[in-house]
Amino acid sequence: MSVHMHWFLPTYGDSRNLMAGGHGSSMSGDRPATLRYLNQIAAAAEASGFESVLTPTGAWCEDAWLTTAMLIDTTESLKFLVALRPGLISPTLAAQMAATFQWQSQGRLLLNVVTGGEDHEQRTFGDFLDKNQRYARCGEYLDVLLRLWAGNGPVDFEGEYIRVENAQLQRIPDPVPPLFFGGSSPAAGTVASRYCDTYLTWGEPPSAVADKIAWIRGLADIQGRTLDYGIRLHVISRDTSAEAWAEADRLLSGLNPATVEKAQQSLARSGSEGQRRMVELHGGGSAYAAGKDARSLEVSPNLWAGVGLVRGGAGTALVGSHEEVADRIAEYAEIGLDHFVLSGYPHLEEAYRFGEGVRPILERRGLLAPTAPRAGELSGSTAFLPSAH
């Protein structure tokens, strides 16, 4: 059983503290998302053995396509899991952009399809469809995209939302980028099961994730398709469990009650089913308001809902010793997860912590293939972890 490990590229900025916003709300960090800093994170992810970096999309972050294109030449093997919002550009143009990216990067593009969960943010981009309409359009969009990538001649398509005539590409992407897709609503399940390669969920307890996998797998079986499954999580991994939970307490203590209240008011208006499930895990911030410690937000062994107090989207973190974090990853893998998309505050240091602390354990357990050292790479430990010797 081998899994795929991915990291996150915070194109809105980074911080040593929990950052408020995202998922349709403004967001920024005290480490600006300059190209120089993003290059450091990409290099850390590559050196730590991550397969790719996920890049977000929205009015609150830098453009995913442009940012990752600028990182191609400063990385060697790292892939880019680029967010694609169907409907904001034509499917023919998106298919062409993907083909160009694959050619220039030598096949290092993956795509994360983001249908768009917040009506108010979609309207800022000129998109006035409601949620169900967006998913219906997304299905038509991906239908055209995949037909173009198949390269079987000109594509004519006339749907309710998408129409193209005699569309074709001069270059077919090689390989065709795998499509990642997340969503917890019935409409999302219909589109995911028909078009995506990997279904992604935000970090919920294993039993809830197992139910989601069974749901999508059942829909995919009807389509005669087999999918991979993945999870999006933050991670706080340390030499000991006590150190990890102390860090979670530090992050929690740095939150301003007014910031939590404002974030929860914003998230309560979300039309996203996945976001509703994230809010349910921490009870809308009630534990924080009661002044409890970080462990009060442990919703499953080593699964902490504290991030979701202020951050939209992925709101849970794996917290524990390196062995405990590896245990939880193994547990998720046992129920059928193939891809783990991780992040941590700050993303630069935490990439090394995971790569040097957790990854060797996963390799020993046979969940990851050992990373091959690359020529010219420095040996020894980083400044972020004590020497094992």
CSV table of C-alpha atoms in Angstrom, one decimal:
chain,number,residue,atom,x,y,z
A,1,MET,CA,0.0,0.0,0.0
A,2,SER,CA,1.7,3.2,-1.2
A,3,VAL,CA,0.4,6.7,-0.7
A,4,HIS,CA,1.1,10.0,-2.4
A,5,MET,CA,2.1,13.0,-0.2
A,6,HIS,CA,1.5,16.6,-1.3
A,7,TRP,CA,2.2,19.9,0.3
A,8,PHE,CA,0.5,23.3,0.0
A,9,LEU,CA,1.6,26.6,-1.5
A,10,PRO,CA,0.2,29.6,0.4
A,11,THR,CA,-0.2,32.1,-2.3
A,12,TYR,CA,-1.9,34.5,0.0
A,13,GLY,CA,1.0,34.7,2.4
A,14,ASP,CA,2.3,32.7,5.4
A,15,SER,CA,2.7,33.0,9.1
A,16,ARG,CA,3.8,31.3,12.3
A,17,ASN,CA,0.2,31.8,13.6
A,18,LEU,CA,-3.2,30.7,12.4
A,19,MET,CA,-4.4,32.9,9.6
A,20,ALA,CA,-8.0,34.0,9.4
A,21,GLY,CA,-9.9,34.0,6.1
A,22,GLY,CA,-10.0,32.0,2.9
A,23,HIS,CA,-12.8,30.2,1.2
A,24,GLY,CA,-14.2,33.4,-0.2
A,25,SER,CA,-12.9,35.8,2.5
A,26,SER,CA,-9.8,38.0,2.5
A,27,MET,CA,-6.7,36.4,3.8
A,28,SER,CA,-3.1,37.5,4.2
A,29,GLY,CA,0.0,36.6,6.3
A,30,ASP,CA,2.9,38.4,7.8
A,31,ARG,CA,5.2,36.6,5.4
A,32,PRO,CA,4.1,38.0,2.0
A,33,ALA,CA,3.7,35.5,-0.9
A,34,THR,CA,6.6,36.9,-2.9
A,35,LEU,CA,8.1,34.7,-5.6
A,36,ARG,CA,11.3,34.4,-3.6
A,37,TYR,CA,9.4,33.0,-0.6
A,38,LEU,CA,7.2,30.7,-2.6
A,39,ASN,CA,10.4,29.4,-4.3
A,40,GLN,CA,11.8,28.5,-0.8
A,41,ILE,CA,8.6,26.6,0.0
A,42,ALA,CA,8.6,24.7,-3.3
A,43,ALA,CA,12.3,23.8,-2.8
A,44,ALA,CA,11.5,22.6,0.8
A,45,ALA,CA,8.6,20.5,-0.5
A,46,GLU,CA,10.8,19.0,-3.2
A,47,ALA,CA,13.7,18.3,-0.9
A,48,SER,CA,11.3,16.7,1.7
A,49,GLY,CA,9.9,14.2,-0.9
A,50,PHE,CA,6.5,15.7,-1.6
A,51,GLU,CA,5.1,14.8,-5.0
A,52,SER,CA,3.3,18.1,-5.6
A,53,VAL,CA,2.1,21.4,-4.1
A,54,LEU,CA,-1.5,22.4,-4.1
A,55,THR,CA,-2.2,25.9,-5.1
A,56,PRO,CA,-5.5,27.6,-4.1
A,57,THR,CA,-7.7,29.8,-6.2
A,58,GLY,CA,-9.9,32.8,-5.3
A,59,ALA,CA,-10.0,36.6,-5.0
A,60,TRP,CA,-8.1,36.3,-1.8
A,61,CYS,CA,-4.8,34.7,-3.2
A,62,GLU,CA,-2.5,35.1,-6.2
A,63,ASP,CA,-3.4,33.5,-9.5
A,64,ALA,CA,-2.6,29.8,-9.4
A,65,TRP,CA,-1.7,29.3,-13.1
A,66,LEU,CA,0.7,32.3,-13.3
A,67,THR,CA,2.3,31.6,-9.9
A,68,THR,CA,3.1,27.9,-10.5
A,69,ALA,CA,4.3,28.6,-14.1
A,70,MET,CA,6.9,30.9,-12.6
A,71,LEU,CA,8.1,28.1,-10.3
A,72,ILE,CA,8.7,25.5,-13.0
A,73,ASP,CA,12.2,26.6,-13.8
A,74,THR,CA,13.4,26.7,-10.2
A,75,THR,CA,12.2,23.1,-9.4
A,76,GLU,CA,13.2,19.8,-10.9
A,77,SER,CA,10.7,17.0,-10.1
A,78,LEU,CA,8.0,18.8,-8.0
A,79,LYS,CA,4.5,18.8,-9.6
A,80,PHE,CA,1.9,21.5,-9.3
A,81,LEU,CA,-1.6,20.8,-8.3
A,82,VAL,CA,-3.2,23.9,-9.8
A,83,ALA,CA,-6.7,25.0,-9.0
A,84,LEU,CA,-9.0,25.4,-12.0
A,85,ARG,CA,-12.4,27.2,-11.7
A,86,PRO,CA,-14.7,26.0,-14.5
A,87,GLY,CA,-16.7,28.8,-16.1
A,88,LEU,CA,-14.3,31.7,-15.5
A,89,ILE,CA,-12.4,30.9,-18.7
A,90,SER,CA,-13.4,28.8,-21.7
A,91,PRO,CA,-12.8,25.1,-21.6
A,92,THR,CA,-10.8,25.3,-24.8
A,93,LEU,CA,-8.5,27.8,-23.4
A,94,ALA,CA,-8.1,25.8,-20.2
A,95,ALA,CA,-7.3,22.7,-22.2
A,96,GLN,CA,-4.7,24.7,-24.2
A,97,MET,CA,-3.2,26.1,-21.0
A,98,ALA,CA,-2.8,22.7,-19.5
A,99,ALA,CA,-1.2,21.4,-22.7
A,100,THR,CA,1.3,24.2,-22.7
A,101,PHE,CA,2.0,23.7,-19.0
A,102,GLN,CA,2.7,20.0,-19.5
A,103,TRP,CA,5.0,20.6,-22.4
A,104,GLN,CA,7.0,23.3,-20.7
A,105,SER,CA,7.2,21.5,-17.3
A,106,GLN,CA,7.8,18.1,-18.8
A,107,GLY,CA,4.6,16.7,-17.4
A,108,ARG,CA,4.4,18.2,-13.9
A,109,LEU,CA,0.8,19.5,-13.9
A,110,LEU,CA,-2.1,18.1,-11.9
A,111,LEU,CA,-5.4,20.0,-11.7
A,112,ASN,CA,-7.7,20.6,-8.8
A,113,VAL,CA,-11.2,21.4,-10.1
A,114,VAL,CA,-12.8,24.1,-7.8
A,115,THR,CA,-16.5,24.6,-8.8
A,116,GLY,CA,-16.8,27.6,-6.5
A,117,GLY,CA,-18.6,27.3,-3.1
A,118,GLU,CA,-19.4,30.9,-2.3
A,119,ASP,CA,-22.0,32.9,-4.3
A,120,HIS,CA,-20.7,36.3,-3.3
A,121,GLU,CA,-17.1,35.5,-4.4
A,122,GLN,CA,-18.3,34.0,-7.7
A,123,ARG,CA,-20.2,37.2,-8.4
A,124,THR,CA,-17.0,39.2,-8.1
A,125,PHE,CA,-15.8,37.2,-11.1
A,126,GLY,CA,-19.0,37.9,-13.0
A,127,ASP,CA,-20.5,34.5,-12.3
A,128,PHE,CA,-24.1,34.7,-11.2
A,129,LEU,CA,-25.1,31.0,-11.3
A,130,ASP,CA,-26.3,29.3,-8.1
A,131,LYS,CA,-24.5,26.3,-6.6
A,132,ASN,CA,-26.4,23.6,-8.4
A,133,GLN,CA,-26.1,25.4,-11.7
A,134,ARG,CA,-22.4,25.7,-11.2
A,135,TYR,CA,-22.0,22.0,-10.7
A,136,ALA,CA,-24.1,21.4,-13.9
A,137,ARG,CA,-21.9,23.7,-15.8
A,138,CYS,CA,-18.8,22.1,-14.3
A,139,GLY,CA,-19.9,18.7,-15.7
A,140,GLU,CA,-20.4,20.2,-19.2
A,141,TYR,CA,-17.0,22.0,-18.9
A,142,LEU,CA,-15.1,18.8,-17.9
A,143,ASP,CA,-16.9,16.9,-20.7
A,144,VAL,CA,-15.5,19.3,-23.3
A,145,LEU,CA,-12.0,19.4,-21.6
A,146,LEU,CA,-11.6,15.7,-21.6
A,147,ARG,CA,-12.8,15.4,-25.2
A,148,LEU,CA,-10.2,17.9,-26.3
A,149,TRP,CA,-7.5,16.1,-24.5
A,150,ALA,CA,-8.5,12.8,-26.1
A,151,GLY,CA,-7.5,14.3,-29.4
A,152,ASN,CA,-10.0,12.5,-31.5
A,153,GLY,CA,-10.8,15.4,-33.8
A,154,PRO,CA,-12.8,18.6,-33.6
A,155,VAL,CA,-15.2,18.9,-30.7
A,156,ASP,CA,-18.7,20.3,-31.1
A,157,PHE,CA,-20.7,20.6,-27.9
A,158,GLU,CA,-23.9,22.5,-27.0
A,159,GLY,CA,-25.1,22.2,-23.5
A,160,GLU,CA,-27.2,24.4,-21.2
A,161,TYR,CA,-24.1,26.4,-20.1
A,162,ILE,CA,-21.2,25.5,-22.4
A,163,ARG,CA,-21.1,25.7,-26.2
A,164,VAL,CA,-18.1,25.2,-28.5
A,165,GLU,CA,-17.8,24.6,-32.2
A,166,ASN,CA,-15.0,22.9,-34.1
A,167,ALA,CA,-12.8,23.1,-31.0
A,168,GLN,CA,-9.4,21.3,-31.1
A,169,LEU,CA,-5.9,21.6,-29.8
A,170,GLN,CA,-2.6,21.9,-31.7
A,171,ARG,CA,-0.9,20.1,-28.8
A,172,ILE,CA,-2.4,17.3,-26.6
A,173,PRO,CA,-1.1,17.4,-23.0
A,174,ASP,CA,1.3,14.5,-22.3
A,175,PRO,CA,0.4,13.1,-19.9
A,176,VAL,CA,-3.2,14.2,-19.6
A,177,PRO,CA,-3.3,16.0,-16.2
A,178,PRO,CA,-5.2,14.0,-13.5
A,179,LEU,CA,-8.3,15.8,-12.2
A,180,PHE,CA,-8.7,16.2,-8.4
A,181,PHE,CA,-12.2,17.2,-7.2
A,182,GLY,CA,-13.8,18.0,-3.8
A,183,GLY,CA,-17.3,18.5,-2.7
A,184,SER,CA,-19.8,17.1,-0.2
A,185,SER,CA,-23.1,17.9,-1.8
A,186,PRO,CA,-25.1,15.5,-3.9
A,187,ALA,CA,-24.4,17.6,-7.0
A,188,ALA,CA,-20.7,17.4,-6.3
A,189,GLY,CA,-20.8,13.6,-6.0
A,190,THR,CA,-22.5,13.3,-9.4
A,191,VAL,CA,-19.8,15.3,-11.2
A,192,ALA,CA,-16.9,13.8,-9.2
A,193,SER,CA,-17.9,10.2,-9.9
A,194,ARG,CA,-18.2,10.9,-13.6
A,195,TYR,CA,-15.2,13.0,-14.4
A,196,CYS,CA,-12.5,13.2,-11.7
A,197,ASP,CA,-9.5,10.9,-11.1
A,198,THR,CA,-9.1,11.6,-7.3
A,199,TYR,CA,-11.9,12.6,-5.0
A,200,LEU,CA,-10.7,14.9,-2.2
A,201,THR,CA,-12.3,15.5,1.2
A,202,TRP,CA,-11.4,17.9,4.0
A,203,GLY,CA,-10.1,16.3,7.2
A,204,GLU,CA,-12.9,14.6,9.0
A,205,PRO,CA,-12.7,11.7,11.5
A,206,PRO,CA,-12.0,8.3,9.8
A,207,SER,CA,-15.5,7.0,10.1
A,208,ALA,CA,-16.9,10.0,8.3
A,209,VAL,CA,-14.2,9.8,5.6
A,210,ALA,CA,-15.0,6.1,5.2
A,211,ASP,CA,-18.7,7.0,4.6
A,212,LYS,CA,-17.7,9.6,2.0
A,213,ILE,CA,-15.5,7.1,0.2
A,214,ALA,CA,-18.3,4.6,0.1
A,215,TRP,CA,-20.7,7.2,-1.2
A,216,ILE,CA,-18.5,8.3,-4.1
A,217,ARG,CA,-17.3,4.7,-4.8
A,218,GLY,CA,-21.0,3.7,-5.2
A,219,LEU,CA,-21.6,6.5,-7.7
A,220,ALA,CA,-18.4,5.7,-9.6
A,221,ASP,CA,-19.4,2.0,-9.8
A,222,ILE,CA,-22.6,3.1,-11.6
A,223,GLN,CA,-20.4,4.9,-14.1
A,224,GLY,CA,-18.1,1.9,-14.5
A,225,ARG,CA,-15.2,4.0,-13.1
A,226,THR,CA,-12.6,3.5,-10.4
A,227,LEU,CA,-11.2,6.6,-8.5
A,228,ASP,CA,-8.4,7.4,-6.1
A,229,TYR,CA,-9.3,9.2,-2.8
A,230,GLY,CA,-7.5,11.9,-0.9
A,231,ILE,CA,-7.7,14.1,2.1
A,232,ARG,CA,-6.7,17.8,2.8
A,233,LEU,CA,-5.2,18.3,6.3
A,234,HIS,CA,-2.9,20.6,8.2
A,235,VAL,CA,-0.2,18.9,10.4
A,236,ILE,CA,1.5,19.7,13.7
A,237,SER,CA,4.2,17.0,14.1
A,238,ARG,CA,6.9,17.1,16.8
A,239,ASP,CA,9.3,14.7,18.5
A,240,THR,CA,6.8,14.2,21.3
A,241,SER,CA,3.1,14.4,21.6
A,242,ALA,CA,3.4,17.0,24.4
A,243,GLU,CA,5.5,19.3,22.2
A,244,ALA,CA,2.9,19.0,19.4
A,245,TRP,CA,0.0,19.9,21.6
A,246,ALA,CA,1.9,22.7,23.2
A,247,GLU,CA,2.3,24.1,19.7
A,248,ALA,CA,-1.5,23.7,19.1
A,249,ASP,CA,-2.1,25.6,22.4
A,250,ARG,CA,0.3,28.4,21.3
A,251,LEU,CA,-1.6,28.7,18.0
A,252,LEU,CA,-4.9,28.8,19.9
A,253,SER,CA,-3.8,31.3,22.4
A,254,GLY,CA,-2.7,33.7,19.7
A,255,LEU,CA,-6.3,34.0,18.4
A,256,ASN,CA,-8.3,37.1,19.1
A,257,PRO,CA,-11.9,36.4,20.2
A,258,ALA,CA,-13.2,39.1,17.9
A,259,THR,CA,-11.3,37.5,15.0
A,260,VAL,CA,-12.9,34.1,15.8
A,261,GLU,CA,-16.3,35.6,16.1
A,262,LYS,CA,-16.0,37.5,12.8
A,263,ALA,CA,-14.7,34.4,11.0
A,264,GLN,CA,-17.5,32.2,12.3
A,265,GLN,CA,-20.1,34.7,11.3
A,266,SER,CA,-18.7,34.7,7.8
A,267,LEU,CA,-18.4,30.9,7.6
A,268,ALA,CA,-22.0,30.4,8.9
A,269,ARG,CA,-23.2,32.1,5.7
A,270,SER,CA,-21.3,29.6,3.5
A,271,GLY,CA,-23.3,27.7,1.0
A,272,SER,CA,-20.7,24.9,1.0
A,273,GLU,CA,-21.8,21.5,2.5
A,274,GLY,CA,-18.1,20.7,3.2
A,275,GLN,CA,-17.7,24.0,5.1
A,276,ARG,CA,-20.8,23.3,7.1
A,277,ARG,CA,-19.2,19.9,8.1
A,278,MET,CA,-16.0,21.7,9.2
A,279,VAL,CA,-17.9,24.1,11.4
A,280,GLU,CA,-19.8,21.3,13.0
A,281,LEU,CA,-16.6,19.7,14.1
A,282,HIS,CA,-15.6,22.6,16.4
A,283,GLY,CA,-19.2,23.7,17.3
A,284,GLY,CA,-18.9,27.2,15.8
A,285,GLY,CA,-16.1,28.2,18.2
A,286,SER,CA,-18.0,27.4,21.5
A,287,ALA,CA,-15.0,25.5,23.0
A,288,TYR,CA,-12.8,28.5,22.3
A,289,ALA,CA,-15.3,30.9,23.7
A,290,ALA,CA,-15.3,28.8,26.9
A,291,GLY,CA,-11.6,29.3,27.3
A,292,LYS,CA,-10.6,25.6,27.0
A,293,ASP,CA,-7.2,24.3,25.8
A,294,ALA,CA,-6.4,22.8,22.4
A,295,ARG,CA,-7.2,19.2,23.5
A,296,SER,CA,-10.9,20.3,23.9
A,297,LEU,CA,-11.0,20.6,20.1
A,298,GLU,CA,-9.6,17.1,19.5
A,299,VAL,CA,-12.5,15.6,17.5
A,300,SER,CA,-10.9,12.2,16.9
A,301,PRO,CA,-7.5,10.8,18.0
A,302,ASN,CA,-4.9,13.4,17.0
A,303,LEU,CA,-7.4,15.2,14.8
A,304,TRP,CA,-7.7,18.9,15.9
A,305,ALA,CA,-10.5,21.2,14.7
A,306,GLY,CA,-8.8,24.4,16.0
A,307,VAL,CA,-7.6,25.6,12.6
A,308,GLY,CA,-11.3,25.9,11.4
A,309,LEU,CA,-12.0,28.5,14.1
A,310,VAL,CA,-10.6,31.2,11.8
A,311,ARG,CA,-9.8,29.5,8.5
A,312,GLY,CA,-12.3,28.7,5.8
A,313,GLY,CA,-11.9,25.4,3.9
A,314,ALA,CA,-9.6,22.8,5.4
A,315,GLY,CA,-10.1,23.3,9.1
A,316,THR,CA,-8.5,20.3,10.8
A,317,ALA,CA,-4.9,19.3,11.7
A,318,LEU,CA,-3.2,16.1,12.6
A,319,VAL,CA,-1.5,16.8,16.0
A,320,GLY,CA,1.0,14.5,17.7
A,321,SER,CA,4.4,13.0,17.8
A,322,HIS,CA,5.9,11.9,14.4
A,323,GLU,CA,4.9,8.3,15.3
A,324,GLU,CA,1.3,9.3,16.1
A,325,VAL,CA,0.9,11.4,12.9
A,326,ALA,CA,2.2,8.4,10.9
A,327,ASP,CA,-0.3,6.2,12.8
A,328,ARG,CA,-3.2,8.4,11.7
A,329,ILE,CA,-2.0,8.5,8.1
A,330,ALA,CA,-1.8,4.7,8.1
A,331,GLU,CA,-5.3,4.5,9.5
A,332,TYR,CA,-6.7,6.8,6.8
A,333,ALA,CA,-4.8,4.7,4.2
A,334,GLU,CA,-6.4,1.6,5.5
A,335,ILE,CA,-9.9,2.9,4.8
A,336,GLY,CA,-8.9,3.8,1.2
A,337,LEU,CA,-7.1,7.1,1.0
A,338,ASP,CA,-4.4,7.3,-1.6
A,339,HIS,CA,-3.4,11.1,-1.5
A,340,PHE,CA,-2.6,13.3,1.5
A,341,VAL,CA,-2.5,17.0,0.9
A,342,LEU,CA,-0.8,18.6,3.9
A,343,SER,CA,0.2,22.0,5.2
A,344,GLY,CA,1.4,23.7,8.4
A,345,TYR,CA,2.2,27.1,9.9
A,346,PRO,CA,4.6,28.2,8.7
A,347,HIS,CA,4.7,26.2,5.5
A,348,LEU,CA,8.5,26.4,5.0
A,349,GLU,CA,9.6,25.0,8.3
A,350,GLU,CA,6.7,22.5,8.6
A,351,ALA,CA,7.6,20.9,5.3
A,352,TYR,CA,11.0,20.0,6.7
A,353,ARG,CA,9.5,18.9,10.0
A,354,PHE,CA,7.2,16.4,8.3
A,355,GLY,CA,9.8,15.4,5.7
A,356,GLU,CA,12.4,14.6,8.4
A,357,GLY,CA,10.1,13.5,11.2
A,358,VAL,CA,7.2,11.6,9.7
A,359,ARG,CA,8.3,10.6,6.2
A,360,PRO,CA,11.0,8.1,7.4
A,361,ILE,CA,8.5,6.3,9.5
A,362,LEU,CA,6.1,6.0,6.6
A,363,GLU,CA,8.9,4.7,4.5
A,364,ARG,CA,9.8,2.1,7.1
A,365,ARG,CA,6.2,1.0,7.2
A,366,GLY,CA,6.1,0.6,3.4
A,367,LEU,CA,3.6,3.4,2.9
A,368,LEU,CA,6.1,5.5,0.9
A,369,ALA,CA,9.0,4.6,-1.3
A,370,PRO,CA,12.3,5.9,0.0
A,371,THR,CA,13.3,9.2,-1.7
A,372,ALA,CA,16.4,9.0,-3.8
A,373,PRO,CA,19.1,11.6,-2.9
A,374,ARG,CA,19.7,14.0,-5.8
A,375,ALA,CA,23.1,15.1,-7.0
A,376,GLY,CA,24.3,18.3,-5.3
A,377,GLU,CA,21.8,18.1,-2.5
A,378,LEU,CA,23.1,19.0,1.0
A,379,SER,CA,23.2,16.2,3.5
A,380,GLY,CA,22.5,16.4,7.2
A,381,SER,CA,19.7,17.8,9.3
A,382,THR,CA,18.0,21.2,8.9
A,383,ALA,CA,17.9,24.0,11.5
A,384,PHE,CA,14.3,23.1,12.3
A,385,LEU,CA,14.8,19.6,13.8
A,386,PRO,CA,17.3,18.3,16.4
A,387,SER,CA,19.9,15.8,15.1
A,388,ALA,CA,18.8,12.2,15.5
A,389,HIS,CA,22.4,11.2,16.3
